[in-house]
Each structure stands twice: as structure tokens, then as C-alpha cells.
Amino acid sequence: MWAFLVQEILFFGGLFTGYTVYRSYYPDSFIAGSHHLDIFWGGLNTVVLIGSSLTMAMAVWAAQNSKKSQLVLFLILTLVLGSIFLGVKVIEYTDKFTHHLIPGWDFAWAEPHGHPKHVQIFYSFYFAMTGMHALHMIIGAGIIIPLIIMAMRGKFHKDYYAPIEVFGLYWHFVDIVWIFLFPLLYLIGRH
């Protein structure tokens, strides 16, 4: 799992580096693009993911202490919070689609600030970074469902909880990525 996480750090590190380089080239356009992101939805998703990290940590604790019903509850809460996050991303992506802010032939930028081509680069990074993050959330949701079923069957206890602990590492990593994405995309340059 640690080798996988290092590979993921390198992957997202490349995206963060590319974003930083292009932002230094076109700061006004990146700020203009950022102003179209809804800080409420981004903030809500940050709170939701921090909450899911807490429930995941509690799930690991419950597994380590052979507390079956609490383990099932915390895993289900983690899944619910992850689903809320993805639902908010659907709302945000739908808004960008409605306002023609999807990079490509239909992209439209009528604001006085920011060059349309450079703002399109901002949205390319926005969709690449948040899309990859959302994909990791979907994969996490796909993994946690069998873990919930196994927990309901009593497969995890104080002598065997490694799958819960390893999945917890993955879930916390995905949450940490969002902790960097939120200020980078939504907050920096906002006034």
C-alpha cells in the first residue's frame, strides 16, 4: 500500500506542479477562472471529507477493538459521506456544463477579466485534478462496500483488521489530496 501511495503522490505531484507553472504564466486568467468556482460547494465538500476521515479512523479503531456493530456503522457513514462528496461534484460539474466552462470547442468565456484560452487551461487543470480525485473516491466507494459486507459477517476483529487499516490509509490519502486541491483551486487569489 505504501508503494501505491508513493506512486499516487508522484502522480498528483505532477498535476500540482503543472498547475503551479501555468498559474505563474497566467495569474490573472487563473484567478478569473477560480472566481467562477462556488466556494460554498468546495467548503462543504471539505467539511464532508474531513468528517469521512474521522469516521474512517473510528472504523479502524472499532476493528482493532472487535466492535463489530460500530465498525459497520462507521464504514457505512464513511460511504455516505463519500457519496455526498460525489453528489456535490455532480452539482458543480453540471453548473460548469450549463455555463459552457468545459474545455473544448463549446467553451465560452464572456467575462472582462482573463484571456479565454488561458482560462480554458485553468479549467483543464480543474477538471483533470478534481476528476482524478473523484475517480479515486468512486474506487474507494467500490472497495468499501465489500468491506461493509465482510464486517457485517464478522470477518474483522482485533487479530485481523489489516484490510480495514490499509483501506483507511487509502481513504485518508484521498482526503489529504482534497485538502490541497480546495485552497489551490477555490481560495488562492480570491478577494
PDB file of C-alpha atoms in Angstrom:
ATOM      1  CA  MET A   1       0.000   0.000   0.000  1.00  0.00           C
ATOM      2  CA  TRP A   2       2.829   2.407   0.818  1.00  0.00           C
ATOM      3  CA  ALA A   3       4.388   1.878  -2.649  1.00  0.00           C
ATOM      4  CA  PHE A   4       0.984   2.559  -4.215  1.00  0.00           C
ATOM      5  CA  LEU A   5       0.601   5.745  -2.178  1.00  0.00           C
ATOM      6  CA  VAL A   6       4.070   6.942  -3.226  1.00  0.00           C
ATOM      7  CA  GLN A   7       3.081   6.391  -6.869  1.00  0.00           C
ATOM      8  CA  GLU A   8      -0.119   8.364  -6.254  1.00  0.00           C
ATOM      9  CA  ILE A   9       1.854  11.196  -4.637  1.00  0.00           C
ATOM     10  CA  LEU A  10       4.066  11.361  -7.726  1.00  0.00           C
ATOM     11  CA  PHE A  11       1.003  11.380  -9.993  1.00  0.00           C
ATOM     12  CA  PHE A  12      -0.815  14.161  -8.173  1.00  0.00           C
ATOM     13  CA  GLY A  13       2.515  15.950  -7.633  1.00  0.00           C
ATOM     14  CA  GLY A  14       2.860  16.197 -11.413  1.00  0.00           C
ATOM     15  CA  LEU A  15      -0.604  17.729 -11.692  1.00  0.00           C
ATOM     16  CA  PHE A  16       0.099  20.199  -8.874  1.00  0.00           C
ATOM     17  CA  THR A  17       3.415  21.163 -10.492  1.00  0.00           C
ATOM     18  CA  GLY A  18       1.805  21.703 -13.903  1.00  0.00           C
ATOM     19  CA  TYR A  19      -0.934  23.801 -12.326  1.00  0.00           C
ATOM     20  CA  THR A  20       1.634  25.923 -10.467  1.00  0.00           C
ATOM     21  CA  VAL A  21       3.714  26.518 -13.597  1.00  0.00           C
ATOM     22  CA  TYR A  22       0.743  27.600 -15.723  1.00  0.00           C
ATOM     23  CA  ARG A  23      -0.668  29.689 -12.898  1.00  0.00           C
ATOM     24  CA  SER A  24       2.637  31.577 -12.751  1.00  0.00           C
ATOM     25  CA  TYR A  25       2.357  32.214 -16.513  1.00  0.00           C
ATOM     26  CA  TYR A  26      -1.292  33.334 -16.477  1.00  0.00           C
ATOM     27  CA  PRO A  27      -2.150  34.510 -12.936  1.00  0.00           C
ATOM     28  CA  ASP A  28      -4.991  36.848 -13.946  1.00  0.00           C
ATOM     29  CA  SER A  29      -6.762  34.209 -16.022  1.00  0.00           C
ATOM     30  CA  PHE A  30      -6.387  31.566 -13.296  1.00  0.00           C
ATOM     31  CA  ILE A  31      -7.801  33.977 -10.698  1.00  0.00           C
ATOM     32  CA  ALA A  32     -10.692  34.864 -13.035  1.00  0.00           C
ATOM     33  CA  GLY A  33     -11.433  31.174 -13.578  1.00  0.00           C
ATOM     34  CA  SER A  34     -11.210  30.476  -9.852  1.00  0.00           C
ATOM     35  CA  HIS A  35     -13.820  33.176  -9.141  1.00  0.00           C
ATOM     36  CA  HIS A  36     -16.375  31.081 -11.064  1.00  0.00           C
ATOM     37  CA  LEU A  37     -15.950  28.187  -8.637  1.00  0.00           C
ATOM     38  CA  ASP A  38     -18.570  28.129  -5.890  1.00  0.00           C
ATOM     39  CA  ILE A  39     -16.720  28.390  -2.581  1.00  0.00           C
ATOM     40  CA  PHE A  40     -19.791  27.098  -0.717  1.00  0.00           C
ATOM     41  CA  TRP A  41     -19.762  23.750  -2.501  1.00  0.00           C
ATOM     42  CA  GLY A  42     -15.977  23.462  -2.202  1.00  0.00           C
ATOM     43  CA  GLY A  43     -16.127  24.303   1.507  1.00  0.00           C
ATOM     44  CA  LEU A  44     -18.979  21.865   2.074  1.00  0.00           C
ATOM     45  CA  ASN A  45     -17.007  19.111   0.382  1.00  0.00           C
ATOM     46  CA  THR A  46     -14.005  19.898   2.577  1.00  0.00           C
ATOM     47  CA  VAL A  47     -16.117  19.528   5.732  1.00  0.00           C
ATOM     48  CA  VAL A  48     -17.685  16.322   4.368  1.00  0.00           C
ATOM     49  CA  LEU A  49     -14.286  14.767   3.620  1.00  0.00           C
ATOM     50  CA  ILE A  50     -12.829  15.722   6.996  1.00  0.00           C
ATOM     51  CA  GLY A  51     -15.890  14.073   8.549  1.00  0.00           C
ATOM     52  CA  SER A  52     -15.316  10.953   6.444  1.00  0.00           C
ATOM     53  CA  SER A  53     -11.690  10.815   7.623  1.00  0.00           C
ATOM     54  CA  LEU A  54     -12.968  10.866  11.198  1.00  0.00           C
ATOM     55  CA  THR A  55     -15.477   8.056  10.575  1.00  0.00           C
ATOM     56  CA  MET A  56     -12.790   6.028   8.760  1.00  0.00           C
ATOM     57  CA  ALA A  57     -10.400   6.453  11.686  1.00  0.00           C
ATOM     58  CA  MET A  58     -13.193   5.351  14.022  1.00  0.00           C
ATOM     59  CA  ALA A  59     -13.802   2.304  11.792  1.00  0.00           C
ATOM     60  CA  VAL A  60     -10.143   1.281  12.154  1.00  0.00           C
ATOM     61  CA  TRP A  61     -10.417   1.741  15.921  1.00  0.00           C
ATOM     62  CA  ALA A  62     -13.613  -0.360  16.014  1.00  0.00           C
ATOM     63  CA  ALA A  63     -11.935  -3.136  14.000  1.00  0.00           C
ATOM     64  CA  GLN A  64      -8.886  -3.106  16.288  1.00  0.00           C
ATOM     65  CA  ASN A  65     -11.174  -3.483  19.308  1.00  0.00           C
ATOM     66  CA  SER A  66     -13.509  -6.127  17.814  1.00  0.00           C
ATOM     67  CA  LYS A  67     -16.536  -3.811  17.933  1.00  0.00           C
ATOM     68  CA  LYS A  68     -18.495  -5.253  15.025  1.00  0.00           C
ATOM     69  CA  SER A  69     -21.608  -3.058  15.076  1.00  0.00           C
ATOM     70  CA  GLN A  70     -19.582   0.143  15.434  1.00  0.00           C
ATOM     71  CA  LEU A  71     -17.262  -0.965  12.619  1.00  0.00           C
ATOM     72  CA  VAL A  72     -20.231  -1.483  10.301  1.00  0.00           C
ATOM     73  CA  LEU A  73     -21.738   1.867  11.341  1.00  0.00           C
ATOM     74  CA  PHE A  74     -18.521   3.834  10.777  1.00  0.00           C
ATOM     75  CA  LEU A  75     -17.873   2.182   7.409  1.00  0.00           C
ATOM     76  CA  ILE A  76     -21.432   2.984   6.285  1.00  0.00           C
ATOM     77  CA  LEU A  77     -21.039   6.593   7.477  1.00  0.00           C
ATOM     78  CA  THR A  78     -17.773   6.845   5.530  1.00  0.00           C
ATOM     79  CA  LEU A  79     -19.543   5.564   2.415  1.00  0.00           C
ATOM     80  CA  VAL A  80     -22.437   8.003   2.904  1.00  0.00           C
ATOM     81  CA  LEU A  81     -20.080  10.978   3.323  1.00  0.00           C
ATOM     82  CA  GLY A  82     -18.079   9.897   0.270  1.00  0.00           C
ATOM     83  CA  SER A  83     -21.335   9.699  -1.704  1.00  0.00           C
ATOM     84  CA  ILE A  84     -22.324  13.197  -0.550  1.00  0.00           C
ATOM     85  CA  PHE A  85     -18.948  14.461  -1.799  1.00  0.00           C
ATOM     86  CA  LEU A  86     -19.543  12.894  -5.210  1.00  0.00           C
ATOM     87  CA  GLY A  87     -23.084  14.317  -5.332  1.00  0.00           C
ATOM     88  CA  VAL A  88     -21.708  17.815  -4.749  1.00  0.00           C
ATOM     89  CA  LYS A  89     -19.167  17.276  -7.537  1.00  0.00           C
ATOM     90  CA  VAL A  90     -22.054  16.373  -9.869  1.00  0.00           C
ATOM     91  CA  ILE A  91     -23.745  19.680  -8.946  1.00  0.00           C
ATOM     92  CA  GLU A  92     -20.534  21.600  -9.616  1.00  0.00           C
ATOM     93  CA  TYR A  93     -19.805  19.831 -12.916  1.00  0.00           C
ATOM     94  CA  THR A  94     -23.391  20.376 -14.077  1.00  0.00           C
ATOM     95  CA  ASP A  95     -23.030  24.098 -13.350  1.00  0.00           C
ATOM     96  CA  LYS A  96     -19.819  24.251 -15.414  1.00  0.00           C
ATOM     97  CA  PHE A  97     -21.511  22.371 -18.266  1.00  0.00           C
ATOM     98  CA  THR A  98     -24.511  24.745 -18.169  1.00  0.00           C
ATOM     99  CA  HIS A  99     -22.241  27.803 -18.320  1.00  0.00           C
ATOM    100  CA  HIS A 100     -20.099  26.330 -21.149  1.00  0.00           C
ATOM    101  CA  LEU A 101     -16.982  26.123 -18.986  1.00  0.00           C
ATOM    102  CA  ILE A 102     -15.985  22.623 -20.111  1.00  0.00           C
ATOM    103  CA  PRO A 103     -12.667  22.937 -22.024  1.00  0.00           C
ATOM    104  CA  GLY A 104     -13.089  22.239 -25.725  1.00  0.00           C
ATOM    105  CA  TRP A 105     -14.979  23.540 -28.767  1.00  0.00           C
ATOM    106  CA  ASP A 106     -18.002  24.718 -26.720  1.00  0.00           C
ATOM    107  CA  PHE A 107     -16.003  26.671 -24.146  1.00  0.00           C
ATOM    108  CA  ALA A 108     -17.315  30.233 -23.726  1.00  0.00           C
ATOM    109  CA  TRP A 109     -15.751  32.973 -21.625  1.00  0.00           C
ATOM    110  CA  ALA A 110     -17.532  36.346 -21.650  1.00  0.00           C
ATOM    111  CA  GLU A 111     -16.001  37.864 -18.516  1.00  0.00           C
ATOM    112  CA  PRO A 112     -13.874  41.041 -18.839  1.00  0.00           C
ATOM    113  CA  HIS A 113     -11.009  39.501 -16.823  1.00  0.00           C
ATOM    114  CA  GLY A 114      -8.830  36.689 -18.059  1.00  0.00           C
ATOM    115  CA  HIS A 115      -7.942  35.556 -21.574  1.00  0.00           C
ATOM    116  CA  PRO A 116     -10.361  32.824 -22.787  1.00  0.00           C
ATOM    117  CA  LYS A 117      -7.573  30.446 -23.862  1.00  0.00           C
ATOM    118  CA  HIS A 118      -5.773  30.830 -20.556  1.00  0.00           C
ATOM    119  CA  VAL A 119      -8.961  30.453 -18.524  1.00  0.00           C
ATOM    120  CA  GLN A 120      -9.576  27.266 -20.505  1.00  0.00           C
ATOM    121  CA  ILE A 121      -6.193  25.995 -19.270  1.00  0.00           C
ATOM    122  CA  PHE A 122      -7.350  26.691 -15.709  1.00  0.00           C
ATOM    123  CA  TYR A 123     -10.500  24.638 -16.287  1.00  0.00           C
ATOM    124  CA  SER A 124      -8.478  21.872 -17.922  1.00  0.00           C
ATOM    125  CA  PHE A 125      -6.470  21.551 -14.722  1.00  0.00           C
ATOM    126  CA  TYR A 126      -9.632  21.916 -12.622  1.00  0.00           C
ATOM    127  CA  PHE A 127     -11.377  19.014 -14.356  1.00  0.00           C
ATOM    128  CA  ALA A 128      -8.222  16.875 -14.558  1.00  0.00           C
ATOM    129  CA  MET A 129      -7.395  17.296 -10.873  1.00  0.00           C
ATOM    130  CA  THR A 130     -10.902  17.134  -9.412  1.00  0.00           C
ATOM    131  CA  GLY A 131     -11.902  14.431 -11.904  1.00  0.00           C
ATOM    132  CA  MET A 132      -8.976  12.201 -10.895  1.00  0.00           C
ATOM    133  CA  HIS A 133      -9.780  12.889  -7.263  1.00  0.00           C
ATOM    134  CA  ALA A 134     -13.443  11.974  -7.830  1.00  0.00           C
ATOM    135  CA  LEU A 135     -12.340   8.785  -9.621  1.00  0.00           C
ATOM    136  CA  HIS A 136     -10.342   7.837  -6.530  1.00  0.00           C
ATOM    137  CA  MET A 137     -13.463   8.484  -4.413  1.00  0.00           C
ATOM    138  CA  ILE A 138     -15.532   6.220  -6.691  1.00  0.00           C
ATOM    139  CA  ILE A 139     -12.886   3.478  -6.426  1.00  0.00           C
ATOM    140  CA  GLY A 140     -12.908   3.922  -2.642  1.00  0.00           C
ATOM    141  CA  ALA A 141     -16.693   3.589  -2.564  1.00  0.00           C
ATOM    142  CA  GLY A 142     -16.395   0.433  -4.661  1.00  0.00           C
ATOM    143  CA  ILE A 143     -13.899  -1.052  -2.199  1.00  0.00           C
ATOM    144  CA  ILE A 144     -15.730  -0.092   0.979  1.00  0.00           C
ATOM    145  CA  ILE A 145     -18.969  -1.906   0.038  1.00  0.00           C
ATOM    146  CA  PRO A 146     -17.401  -5.402   0.195  1.00  0.00           C
ATOM    147  CA  LEU A 147     -15.626  -4.339   3.407  1.00  0.00           C
ATOM    148  CA  ILE A 148     -19.012  -3.448   4.913  1.00  0.00           C
ATOM    149  CA  ILE A 149     -20.413  -6.842   3.898  1.00  0.00           C
ATOM    150  CA  MET A 150     -17.379  -8.615   5.367  1.00  0.00           C
ATOM    151  CA  ALA A 151     -17.673  -6.557   8.565  1.00  0.00           C
ATOM    152  CA  MET A 152     -21.364  -7.486   8.856  1.00  0.00           C
ATOM    153  CA  ARG A 153     -20.330 -11.152   8.632  1.00  0.00           C
ATOM    154  CA  GLY A 154     -17.833 -10.639  11.460  1.00  0.00           C
ATOM    155  CA  LYS A 155     -14.680 -11.144   9.379  1.00  0.00           C
ATOM    156  CA  PHE A 156     -12.727  -8.422  11.191  1.00  0.00           C
ATOM    157  CA  HIS A 157     -11.620  -8.476  14.820  1.00  0.00           C
ATOM    158  CA  LYS A 158      -8.654  -7.463  16.980  1.00  0.00           C
ATOM    159  CA  ASP A 159      -6.488 -10.220  15.456  1.00  0.00           C
ATOM    160  CA  TYR A 160      -7.414  -9.487  11.828  1.00  0.00           C
ATOM    161  CA  TYR A 161      -8.129  -5.936  10.740  1.00  0.00           C
ATOM    162  CA  ALA A 162      -5.400  -5.278   8.151  1.00  0.00           C
ATOM    163  CA  PRO A 163      -7.836  -4.726   5.221  1.00  0.00           C
ATOM    164  CA  ILE A 164      -9.657  -2.022   7.200  1.00  0.00           C
ATOM    165  CA  GLU A 165      -6.391  -0.373   8.203  1.00  0.00           C
ATOM    166  CA  VAL A 166      -4.978  -0.471   4.661  1.00  0.00           C
ATOM    167  CA  PHE A 167      -8.192   0.912   3.202  1.00  0.00           C
ATOM    168  CA  GLY A 168      -8.070   3.643   5.858  1.00  0.00           C
ATOM    169  CA  LEU A 169      -4.651   4.703   4.542  1.00  0.00           C
ATOM    170  CA  TYR A 170      -6.081   4.953   1.027  1.00  0.00           C
ATOM    171  CA  TRP A 171      -9.118   6.927   2.204  1.00  0.00           C
ATOM    172  CA  HIS A 172      -7.008   9.372   4.240  1.00  0.00           C
ATOM    173  CA  PHE A 173      -4.681   9.892   1.273  1.00  0.00           C
ATOM    174  CA  VAL A 174      -7.619  10.791  -0.975  1.00  0.00           C
ATOM    175  CA  ASP A 175      -8.894  13.207   1.692  1.00  0.00           C
ATOM    176  CA  ILE A 176      -5.468  14.837   2.009  1.00  0.00           C
ATOM    177  CA  VAL A 177      -5.319  15.403  -1.753  1.00  0.00           C
ATOM    178  CA  TRP A 178      -8.582  17.352  -1.479  1.00  0.00           C
ATOM    179  CA  ILE A 179      -7.149  19.413   1.403  1.00  0.00           C
ATOM    180  CA  PHE A 180      -4.556  20.656  -1.119  1.00  0.00           C
ATOM    181  CA  LEU A 181      -6.986  20.974  -4.039  1.00  0.00           C
ATOM    182  CA  PHE A 182      -9.516  23.146  -2.230  1.00  0.00           C
ATOM    183  CA  PRO A 183      -7.272  26.137  -1.431  1.00  0.00           C
ATOM    184  CA  LEU A 184      -5.328  25.770  -4.681  1.00  0.00           C
ATOM    185  CA  LEU A 185      -8.402  25.889  -6.924  1.00  0.00           C
ATOM    186  CA  TYR A 186     -11.003  27.759  -4.846  1.00  0.00           C
ATOM    187  CA  LEU A 187      -9.207  30.115  -2.450  1.00  0.00           C
ATOM    188  CA  ILE A 188      -5.829  31.381  -3.680  1.00  0.00           C
ATOM    189  CA  GLY A 189      -6.181  34.776  -5.332  1.00  0.00           C
ATOM    190  CA  ARG A 190      -9.778  35.218  -4.209  1.00  0.00           C
ATOM    191  CA  HIS A 191     -10.578  38.644  -2.740  1.00  0.00           C
TER     192      HIS A 191
END
